[in-house]
mmCIF file of C-alpha atoms in Angstrom:
data_model
loop_
_atom_site.group_PDB
_atom_site.id
_atom_site.type_symbol
_atom_site.label_atom_id
_atom_site.label_comp_id
_atom_site.label_asym_id
_atom_site.label_seq_id
_atom_site.Cartn_x
_atom_site.Cartn_y
_atom_site.Cartn_z
ATOM 1 C CA MET A 348 2.534 10.466 2.972
ATOM 2 C CA GLU A 349 1.176 13.552 1.232
ATOM 3 C CA GLN A 350 -1.177 13.447 -1.772
ATOM 4 C CA GLU A 351 -0.522 15.280 -4.792
ATOM 5 C CA GLY A 352 -3.865 14.497 -6.463
ATOM 6 C CA ALA A 353 -5.101 12.132 -9.126
ATOM 7 C CA ASP A 354 -3.398 11.292 -12.582
ATOM 8 C CA LYS A 355 -5.186 10.974 -15.772
ATOM 9 C CA GLU A 356 -6.320 7.483 -14.832
ATOM 10 C CA GLY A 357 -7.772 8.404 -11.641
ATOM 11 C CA VAL A 358 -5.023 6.847 -9.362
ATOM 12 C CA MET A 359 -3.948 8.745 -6.340
ATOM 13 C CA VAL A 360 -0.421 10.092 -6.625
ATOM 14 C CA TYR A 361 1.821 10.653 -3.767
ATOM 15 C CA LYS A 362 4.835 12.982 -3.109
ATOM 16 C CA LYS A 363 8.211 11.137 -3.124
ATOM 17 C CA PHE A 364 10.037 10.707 0.090
ATOM 18 C CA LYS A 365 13.570 9.202 1.268
ATOM 19 C CA ILE A 366 14.188 6.456 3.531
ATOM 20 C CA LYS A 367 17.672 5.486 4.633
ATOM 21 C CA GLU A 368 18.846 1.885 3.675
ATOM 22 C CA GLY A 369 18.338 -0.917 6.073
ATOM 23 C CA THR A 370 15.340 0.771 7.601
ATOM 24 C CA THR A 371 12.239 -1.279 8.724
ATOM 25 C CA CYS A 372 8.929 0.075 7.396
ATOM 26 C CA LYS A 373 5.502 -0.643 8.444
ATOM 27 C CA LEU A 374 2.441 0.337 6.597
ATOM 28 C CA ARG A 375 -0.842 1.432 8.540
ATOM 29 C CA SER A 376 -4.140 1.882 6.745
ATOM 30 C CA THR A 377 -7.046 3.888 8.032
ATOM 31 C CA PHE A 378 -10.251 3.635 6.266
ATOM 32 C CA LYS A 379 -14.118 3.857 6.796
ATOM 33 C CA VAL A 380 -16.972 1.835 5.248
ATOM 34 C CA TYR A 381 -20.046 3.950 4.408
ATOM 35 C CA ASN A 382 -22.836 1.898 2.746
ATOM 36 C CA ASP A 383 -22.380 -1.697 1.895
ATOM 37 C CA THR A 384 -20.454 -4.440 3.739
ATOM 38 C CA VAL A 385 -17.185 -5.107 2.254
ATOM 39 C CA LEU A 386 -16.455 -8.929 2.084
ATOM 40 C CA GLY A 387 -13.036 -10.463 2.103
ATOM 41 C CA MET A 388 -10.983 -7.444 1.673
ATOM 42 C CA ASP A 389 -7.363 -7.974 0.581
ATOM 43 C CA PHE A 390 -4.313 -5.660 0.226
ATOM 44 C CA ARG A 391 -2.008 -6.500 -2.783
ATOM 45 C CA GLY A 392 1.283 -4.600 -2.643
ATOM 46 C CA ASP A 393 4.505 -4.618 -4.395
ATOM 47 C CA ILE A 394 7.810 -2.734 -3.856
ATOM 48 C CA ARG A 395 10.046 -2.770 -6.878
ATOM 49 C CA TRP A 396 13.787 -2.071 -7.360
ATOM 50 C CA LYS A 397 14.548 0.083 -10.489
ATOM 51 C CA ASP A 398 11.071 -0.764 -11.717
ATOM 52 C CA MET A 399 12.278 -4.296 -12.458
ATOM 53 C CA LYS A 400 12.984 -6.579 -9.578
ATOM 54 C CA SER A 401 10.417 -7.186 -6.957
ATOM 55 C CA VAL A 402 11.956 -6.643 -3.380
ATOM 56 C CA ALA A 403 8.778 -7.274 -1.461
ATOM 57 C CA THR A 404 5.348 -8.554 -2.426
ATOM 58 C CA SER A 405 2.366 -8.824 -0.174
ATOM 59 C CA ASP A 406 -1.091 -10.239 -0.582
ATOM 60 C CA LEU A 407 -2.785 -9.934 2.754
ATOM 61 C CA ARG A 408 -6.284 -10.970 3.773
ATOM 62 C CA LEU A 409 -7.633 -8.028 6.045
ATOM 63 C CA GLY A 410 -11.238 -9.592 6.723
ATOM 64 C CA SER A 411 -14.733 -8.262 6.121
ATOM 65 C CA TYR A 412 -15.848 -4.985 7.203
ATOM 66 C CA GLY A 413 -19.511 -3.447 7.774
ATOM 67 C CA PRO A 414 -20.538 0.322 7.738
ATOM 68 C CA VAL A 415 -19.953 1.686 11.183
ATOM 69 C CA ASP A 416 -19.406 5.267 12.569
ATOM 70 C CA THR A 417 -15.810 4.567 13.553
ATOM 71 C CA VAL A 418 -12.869 4.293 11.273
ATOM 72 C CA HIS A 419 -10.924 0.831 10.744
ATOM 73 C CA VAL A 420 -7.132 0.848 11.416
ATOM 74 C CA GLU A 421 -5.060 -2.168 10.043
ATOM 75 C CA GLU A 422 -1.229 -2.402 10.618
ATOM 76 C CA PHE A 423 0.806 -4.600 8.342
ATOM 77 C CA ALA A 424 3.976 -6.594 9.164
ATOM 78 C CA GLU A 425 7.335 -4.735 9.032
ATOM 79 C CA VAL A 426 9.545 -4.819 5.877
ATOM 80 C CA LYS A 427 13.283 -4.472 6.052
ATOM 81 C CA LEU A 428 14.851 -2.656 3.170
ATOM 82 C CA PRO A 429 18.042 -3.843 1.664
ATOM 83 C CA THR A 430 21.582 -2.614 2.444
ATOM 84 C CA GLY A 431 24.682 -2.122 0.545
ATOM 85 C CA TYR A 432 26.018 -0.313 -2.403
ATOM 86 C CA MET A 433 23.938 -1.991 -4.925
ATOM 87 C CA ALA A 434 20.781 -1.351 -3.115
ATOM 88 C CA ARG A 435 21.076 2.384 -3.085
ATOM 89 C CA THR A 436 18.519 3.332 -5.883
ATOM 90 C CA ASN A 437 15.093 4.462 -6.292
ATOM 91 C CA TYR A 438 12.204 2.046 -5.046
ATOM 92 C CA THR A 439 8.587 2.136 -6.402
ATOM 93 C CA GLY A 440 5.709 0.996 -4.239
ATOM 94 C CA THR A 441 2.315 0.206 -5.447
ATOM 95 C CA GLY A 442 -0.809 -1.113 -3.572
ATOM 96 C CA GLN A 443 -4.439 -1.656 -3.879
ATOM 97 C CA PHE A 444 -7.331 -2.898 -1.771
ATOM 98 C CA VAL A 445 -9.550 -5.711 -3.480
ATOM 99 C CA ASP A 446 -12.576 -7.373 -2.173
ATOM 100 C CA SER A 447 -13.557 -10.903 -2.736
ATOM 101 C CA GLU A 448 -15.391 -9.989 -6.154
ATOM 102 C CA ASP A 449 -12.079 -8.227 -7.253
ATOM 103 C CA ARG A 450 -13.406 -4.954 -7.099
ATOM 104 C CA VAL A 451 -10.504 -2.418 -6.519
ATOM 105 C CA HIS A 452 -11.606 -0.066 -3.660
ATOM 106 C CA TYR A 453 -8.427 2.137 -3.443
ATOM 107 C CA MET A 454 -5.190 2.242 -5.318
#
């Protein structure tokens, strides 16, 4: 995904892209911890259909990470998108990384 920049609230905005119906999607996250150890990092994500109905919700525990020179790579489980005439619409996805103290590290 390509970044467009940050909006007025400081949240990263990504360019829209198209995916065919019935496709299986997998999210991979690559990040690096610099100064302090991050304890109990979770990923909280949501995919919505027409900004109303939630198609897929995930609340995954990733673990604890310390500052090292290499990058951390996490792959998530596959999600299959719905098929059919009624499923052909725009989907909106949101996600954020939250630690055990409910501090948001990336949105």
